Amino acid sequence: MAKCISFTALQDWVYRHSFANAGLKSVATDLGDGTVIHCWVPKTQNPTKPSVLLIHGIGANAMWQWNEFISPLCSKFNVFVPDLVFFGGSSTTLPDRSEEFQARCVMRTVEAFGVRRMRVMGLSYGGFVAYSMAAQFPEAVERVVIGAAGVCMEGKDIDEGLFKVRSVEEATSILLPQTPEKLRELMQLSFYKPAKLMPSCFLSDFIDVMCTEYLQERKELIQALHHDRKLSDLPKISQPTLIIWGEHDKIFPLELGHRLKRHLGENAQLVIIKNAGHAINVEKSKEMFKHLKSFLVDPLPPRLESNGNNRKID
């Protein structure tokens, strides 16, 4: 019996053409140490435009998380969209699972395309990587956007009840769903208004295409985020930073956004998007892009406008 068409694979094809039509091309870069990083890069770089790097979170590949933003950003930037190690076409034979390693891999990849200065946006897990890039390469990273990423979380937060889950193992089973039931649970946690109709056949198809490859390695990435994590060990980055968060985030509660703002002080601005959960790039893409454009494109004032006062956006 012939296999039915995969709607997930078809949507992936649509996104691939969307990226290509926006002026990007798909390139795999061998870093020479057993690591290969796939990245969408400009077909032709414009030396008069600044460069922006978009880093995805755990879930589908980079195309699924950034498609809504690619076309408008490509008109103003040289846009680079990598797949992190163990996502998309990226992999490594090395044992390191830290966000610091991911950050070094991404930096080496964009350096291979001649990028020396950039603005970086990281979403969820990608925010951990973006923050690490800013800490490790302050001379290269000009501005940083941290989207719904709990970089300020501590290992004790789960035990103290900050999260909906009671253990890292439970979190991993939801973030890397292997059944339609777990994927529904992930969607309930990710969206302020999750879809009511989610047929199992479509969910199973998504899992087959997006959630089965490198499963053990992805589990290790999540475990590495939580292992012995302490706020006192988190460096304070010096770059102007925009922190953007959904008001009703159940993956990384809003308290972690406030915690990061306190950690960085007046050099950071916290924008809270109302009526949004963790998936701000999907639920509130227009509002999110408005703030990205304002922060990444427009000239910054001597001191960020927030100065300790957060903004809440409808």
Short mmCIF file of C-alpha atoms in Angstrom, two decimals:
data_model
loop_
_atom_site.label_atom_id
_atom_site.label_comp_id
_atom_site.label_asym_id
_atom_site.label_seq_id
_atom_site.Cartn_x
_atom_site.Cartn_y
_atom_site.Cartn_z
CA MET A 1 0.00 0.00 0.00
CA ALA A 2 1.41 3.39 -1.01
CA LYS A 3 2.33 5.74 1.80
CA CYS A 4 0.09 8.79 2.15
CA ILE A 5 1.54 12.22 1.56
CA SER A 6 3.24 13.81 4.56
CA PHE A 7 1.73 17.22 5.22
CA THR A 8 4.69 18.06 7.46
CA ALA A 9 7.16 17.28 4.69
CA LEU A 10 5.02 19.29 2.27
CA GLN A 11 5.00 22.28 4.61
CA ASP A 12 8.77 21.94 5.01
CA TRP A 13 9.06 22.14 1.21
CA VAL A 14 6.89 25.29 1.20
CA TYR A 15 9.11 26.92 3.81
CA ARG A 16 12.21 25.96 1.87
CA HIS A 17 10.90 27.76 -1.20
CA SER A 18 9.86 30.73 0.93
CA PHE A 19 13.42 31.11 2.22
CA ALA A 20 14.83 30.78 -1.28
CA ASN A 21 12.40 33.37 -2.66
CA ALA A 22 13.50 35.77 0.09
CA GLY A 23 17.06 35.61 -1.25
CA LEU A 24 18.61 32.91 0.93
CA LYS A 25 20.38 29.70 0.01
CA SER A 26 20.93 26.48 1.93
CA VAL A 27 24.58 25.74 2.79
CA ALA A 28 26.21 23.07 4.96
CA THR A 29 29.55 24.09 6.51
CA ASP A 30 32.01 21.46 7.71
CA LEU A 31 33.82 22.89 10.74
CA GLY A 32 36.52 20.23 10.50
CA ASP A 33 36.10 18.70 13.96
CA GLY A 34 33.27 16.29 13.24
CA THR A 35 30.72 19.11 13.25
CA VAL A 36 28.60 20.17 10.29
CA ILE A 37 26.30 23.19 10.54
CA HIS A 38 23.52 23.84 8.07
CA CYS A 39 22.67 27.50 7.61
CA TRP A 40 20.49 29.65 5.40
CA VAL A 41 22.72 32.46 4.13
CA PRO A 42 22.27 35.35 1.67
CA LYS A 43 22.68 34.37 -1.98
CA THR A 44 24.49 37.68 -2.31
CA GLN A 45 25.66 39.69 0.70
CA ASN A 46 25.11 43.44 0.59
CA PRO A 47 28.07 45.18 2.27
CA THR A 48 25.90 48.22 3.07
CA LYS A 49 23.49 46.16 5.19
CA PRO A 50 24.13 44.95 8.74
CA SER A 51 23.97 41.24 9.46
CA VAL A 52 21.37 39.57 11.67
CA LEU A 53 21.46 36.04 13.01
CA LEU A 54 18.22 34.21 13.90
CA ILE A 55 18.58 31.24 16.24
CA HIS A 56 15.71 28.78 16.64
CA GLY A 57 14.44 26.90 19.67
CA ILE A 58 13.81 23.22 20.34
CA GLY A 59 11.11 21.78 18.14
CA ALA A 60 11.05 21.89 14.36
CA ASN A 61 13.96 23.16 12.27
CA ALA A 62 14.81 26.84 11.83
CA MET A 63 12.51 27.37 8.84
CA TRP A 64 9.38 26.55 10.82
CA GLN A 65 10.18 29.07 13.53
CA TRP A 66 11.41 32.01 11.44
CA ASN A 67 9.45 31.85 8.18
CA GLU A 68 7.14 34.76 9.07
CA PHE A 69 10.12 37.06 9.66
CA ILE A 70 12.43 36.20 6.78
CA SER A 71 11.08 38.32 3.95
CA PRO A 72 10.78 41.63 5.85
CA LEU A 73 14.15 41.15 7.57
CA CYS A 74 15.93 40.31 4.31
CA SER A 75 15.01 43.75 2.99
CA LYS A 76 17.03 45.37 5.76
CA PHE A 77 19.72 42.83 6.71
CA ASN A 78 22.05 40.16 5.52
CA VAL A 79 20.11 37.37 7.24
CA PHE A 80 21.70 34.16 8.54
CA VAL A 81 19.51 31.36 9.90
CA PRO A 82 21.44 28.35 11.22
CA ASP A 83 20.13 24.98 12.31
CA LEU A 84 21.65 24.26 15.71
CA VAL A 85 23.54 21.02 16.28
CA PHE A 86 21.16 18.01 16.11
CA PHE A 87 18.47 20.00 14.28
CA GLY A 88 17.84 20.31 10.57
CA GLY A 89 21.01 19.38 8.73
CA SER A 90 23.43 20.04 11.60
CA SER A 91 25.28 17.41 13.62
CA THR A 92 28.47 16.65 15.52
CA THR A 93 30.48 13.66 16.65
CA LEU A 94 31.79 15.63 19.64
CA PRO A 95 30.31 14.97 23.12
CA ASP A 96 29.75 18.60 24.19
CA ARG A 97 26.03 19.42 24.66
CA SER A 98 26.32 22.89 26.22
CA GLU A 99 24.86 26.10 24.85
CA GLU A 100 28.44 27.45 24.87
CA PHE A 101 29.39 24.78 22.34
CA GLN A 102 26.35 25.60 20.20
CA ALA A 103 27.33 29.27 20.31
CA ARG A 104 30.90 28.54 19.18
CA CYS A 105 29.64 26.39 16.31
CA VAL A 106 27.30 29.13 15.10
CA MET A 107 30.04 31.75 15.38
CA ARG A 108 32.50 29.65 13.39
CA THR A 109 29.84 29.11 10.74
CA VAL A 110 29.02 32.78 10.15
CA GLU A 111 32.71 33.66 10.29
CA ALA A 112 33.18 31.27 7.37
CA PHE A 113 30.94 33.64 5.39
CA GLY A 114 32.98 36.69 6.36
CA VAL A 115 30.63 37.98 9.07
CA ARG A 116 32.50 39.86 11.79
CA ARG A 117 29.77 42.02 13.36
CA MET A 118 26.14 41.02 13.84
CA ARG A 119 22.90 41.44 15.72
CA VAL A 120 21.54 38.24 17.23
CA MET A 121 18.02 37.06 18.02
CA GLY A 122 17.47 33.80 19.90
CA LEU A 123 14.10 32.20 20.54
CA SER A 124 13.58 29.85 23.52
CA TYR A 125 16.54 27.39 23.48
CA GLY A 126 18.05 29.64 20.82
CA GLY A 127 18.01 32.44 23.39
CA PHE A 128 20.42 30.47 25.55
CA VAL A 129 22.73 30.20 22.54
CA ALA A 130 22.35 33.87 21.63
CA TYR A 131 23.16 34.92 25.19
CA SER A 132 26.25 32.72 25.18
CA MET A 133 27.36 34.20 21.87
CA ALA A 134 27.08 37.69 23.34
CA ALA A 135 29.07 36.63 26.41
CA GLN A 136 31.80 34.79 24.50
CA PHE A 137 32.12 37.17 21.53
CA PRO A 138 31.35 40.70 22.75
CA GLU A 139 33.38 42.24 19.95
CA ALA A 140 31.22 40.52 17.31
CA VAL A 141 27.71 40.73 18.77
CA GLU A 142 26.33 44.29 18.68
CA ARG A 143 22.78 43.83 19.95
CA VAL A 144 20.90 40.88 21.44
CA VAL A 145 17.26 39.85 21.48
CA ILE A 146 16.30 37.14 23.97
CA GLY A 147 12.87 35.71 23.20
CA ALA A 148 11.17 33.66 25.95
CA ALA A 149 14.42 31.99 27.00
CA GLY A 150 14.98 31.06 30.63
CA VAL A 151 18.69 31.81 30.71
CA CYS A 152 18.30 33.02 34.30
CA MET A 153 16.71 29.81 35.56
CA GLU A 154 18.42 27.79 38.27
CA GLY A 155 18.52 24.07 38.90
CA LYS A 156 16.45 24.51 42.05
CA ASP A 157 13.55 26.22 40.22
CA ILE A 158 11.90 22.92 39.30
CA ASP A 159 12.03 21.69 42.90
CA GLU A 160 10.60 24.99 44.12
CA GLY A 161 7.60 24.78 41.77
CA LEU A 162 8.36 27.54 39.25
CA PHE A 163 7.63 25.25 36.30
CA LYS A 164 4.56 23.20 35.38
CA VAL A 165 6.72 20.07 35.30
CA ARG A 166 8.23 18.34 38.34
CA SER A 167 11.49 17.08 36.82
CA VAL A 168 13.85 17.50 33.89
CA GLU A 169 12.78 14.06 32.68
CA GLU A 170 9.13 15.14 32.55
CA ALA A 171 10.08 18.32 30.72
CA THR A 172 12.07 16.33 28.18
CA SER A 173 9.15 13.97 27.49
CA ILE A 174 6.98 16.99 26.63
CA LEU A 175 9.53 19.11 24.75
CA LEU A 176 10.52 16.10 22.63
CA PRO A 177 7.10 14.48 22.13
CA GLN A 178 6.94 10.95 20.77
CA THR A 179 3.15 10.47 20.87
CA PRO A 180 0.20 12.62 19.77
CA GLU A 181 -0.83 12.93 23.42
CA LYS A 182 2.53 14.43 24.40
CA LEU A 183 2.47 16.78 21.41
CA ARG A 184 -0.98 17.99 22.46
CA GLU A 185 0.41 18.58 25.94
CA LEU A 186 3.28 20.59 24.46
CA MET A 187 0.86 22.71 22.44
CA GLN A 188 -1.28 23.34 25.52
CA LEU A 189 1.80 24.64 27.32
CA SER A 190 3.17 26.61 24.34
CA PHE A 191 0.07 28.54 23.24
CA TYR A 192 -2.18 30.96 25.06
CA LYS A 193 -5.00 29.80 22.79
CA PRO A 194 -4.04 26.34 21.48
CA ALA A 195 -5.87 24.83 18.54
CA LYS A 196 -8.94 22.87 19.66
CA LEU A 197 -8.93 20.40 16.76
CA MET A 198 -5.67 18.45 16.50
CA PRO A 199 -6.18 15.14 14.63
CA SER A 200 -3.79 12.42 15.74
CA CYS A 201 -2.82 11.60 12.15
CA PHE A 202 -1.38 15.09 11.62
CA LEU A 203 0.36 15.07 14.99
CA SER A 204 1.89 11.65 14.31
CA ASP A 205 3.10 12.86 10.93
CA PHE A 206 4.77 15.90 12.52
CA ILE A 207 6.45 13.68 15.12
CA ASP A 208 7.73 11.29 12.46
CA VAL A 209 9.27 14.08 10.39
CA MET A 210 10.47 16.50 13.08
CA CYS A 211 10.84 14.78 16.45
CA THR A 212 12.50 11.39 15.99
CA GLU A 213 15.96 12.20 14.62
CA TYR A 214 18.78 12.65 17.17
CA LEU A 215 16.31 12.04 20.00
CA GLN A 216 18.91 10.98 22.58
CA GLU A 217 21.23 13.85 21.67
CA ARG A 218 18.40 16.37 22.03
CA LYS A 219 17.55 14.95 25.43
CA GLU A 220 21.16 15.57 26.42
CA LEU A 221 20.91 19.19 25.23
CA ILE A 222 17.97 19.79 27.58
CA GLN A 223 19.68 18.01 30.46
CA ALA A 224 22.79 20.15 29.95
CA LEU A 225 20.72 23.34 30.30
CA HIS A 226 19.58 22.37 33.80
CA HIS A 227 22.70 20.69 35.15
CA ASP A 228 24.07 22.64 38.17
CA ARG A 229 22.66 25.87 36.74
CA LYS A 230 23.06 28.91 39.03
CA LEU A 231 22.24 32.54 38.40
CA SER A 232 25.48 33.53 40.12
CA ASP A 233 27.40 31.77 37.33
CA LEU A 234 25.62 33.64 34.52
CA PRO A 235 27.82 36.39 33.07
CA LYS A 236 26.33 39.85 32.56
CA ILE A 237 26.46 40.69 28.88
CA SER A 238 27.27 44.29 28.00
CA GLN A 239 25.38 44.66 24.71
CA PRO A 240 22.03 46.47 24.47
CA THR A 241 19.48 43.70 25.02
CA LEU A 242 15.80 43.35 24.24
CA ILE A 243 13.98 40.73 26.31
CA ILE A 244 10.63 39.78 24.79
CA TRP A 245 8.16 37.46 26.53
CA GLY A 246 4.61 36.18 26.33
CA GLU A 247 2.51 37.22 29.32
CA HIS A 248 1.16 33.69 29.79
CA ASP A 249 4.27 31.64 29.02
CA LYS A 250 3.99 28.19 30.66
CA ILE A 251 7.29 26.81 29.34
CA PHE A 252 9.51 29.55 30.74
CA PRO A 253 7.33 31.58 33.14
CA LEU A 254 7.44 35.36 32.89
CA GLU A 255 9.24 35.56 36.23
CA LEU A 256 12.35 34.43 34.36
CA GLY A 257 12.03 37.43 32.05
CA HIS A 258 11.85 39.77 35.04
CA ARG A 259 14.79 37.93 36.60
CA LEU A 260 16.88 38.46 33.47
CA LYS A 261 15.95 42.14 33.37
CA ARG A 262 17.10 42.52 36.99
CA HIS A 263 20.30 40.64 36.18
CA LEU A 264 21.20 42.91 33.26
CA GLY A 265 19.92 46.18 34.70
CA GLU A 266 19.36 49.33 32.67
CA ASN A 267 21.17 47.92 29.64
CA ALA A 268 18.15 45.69 28.97
CA GLN A 269 14.53 46.32 28.08
CA LEU A 270 11.72 43.87 28.83
CA VAL A 271 8.70 43.83 26.52
CA ILE A 272 5.74 41.71 27.63
CA ILE A 273 3.28 40.68 24.95
CA LYS A 274 -0.25 40.30 26.23
CA ASN A 275 -2.48 37.37 25.32
CA ALA A 276 0.48 35.26 24.25
CA GLY A 277 2.13 32.12 25.56
CA HIS A 278 5.58 30.72 24.85
CA ALA A 279 5.13 30.59 21.06
CA ILE A 280 5.23 34.36 20.59
CA ASN A 281 6.66 33.93 17.09
CA VAL A 282 3.46 32.13 16.06
CA GLU A 283 0.72 33.69 18.18
CA LYS A 284 1.90 37.29 17.97
CA SER A 285 4.27 37.40 15.01
CA LYS A 286 3.28 40.94 13.94
CA GLU A 287 3.80 42.39 17.42
CA MET A 288 7.04 40.51 17.80
CA PHE A 289 8.34 41.77 14.44
CA LYS A 290 7.40 45.34 15.34
CA HIS A 291 9.67 45.18 18.37
CA LEU A 292 12.42 43.34 16.51
CA LYS A 293 12.42 46.03 13.82
CA SER A 294 12.46 48.86 16.34
CA PHE A 295 15.34 47.35 18.30
CA LEU A 296 17.44 45.82 15.51
CA VAL A 297 16.99 48.47 12.81
CA ASP A 298 16.40 51.85 14.44
CA PRO A 299 19.21 53.78 16.14
CA LEU A 300 19.29 53.11 19.85
CA PRO A 301 19.07 55.95 22.38
CA PRO A 302 22.05 56.44 24.72
CA ARG A 303 20.16 54.43 27.31
CA LEU A 304 17.36 52.01 26.56
CA GLU A 305 13.97 53.59 27.12
CA SER A 306 12.82 51.04 29.67
CA ASN A 307 15.34 52.09 32.36
CA GLY A 308 13.65 49.64 34.65
CA ASN A 309 10.13 50.28 33.31
CA ASN A 310 8.77 47.35 31.33
CA ARG A 311 6.27 47.70 28.52
CA LYS A 312 3.19 45.52 28.10
CA ILE A 313 1.88 45.27 24.56
CA ASP A 314 -1.62 44.32 23.49
#
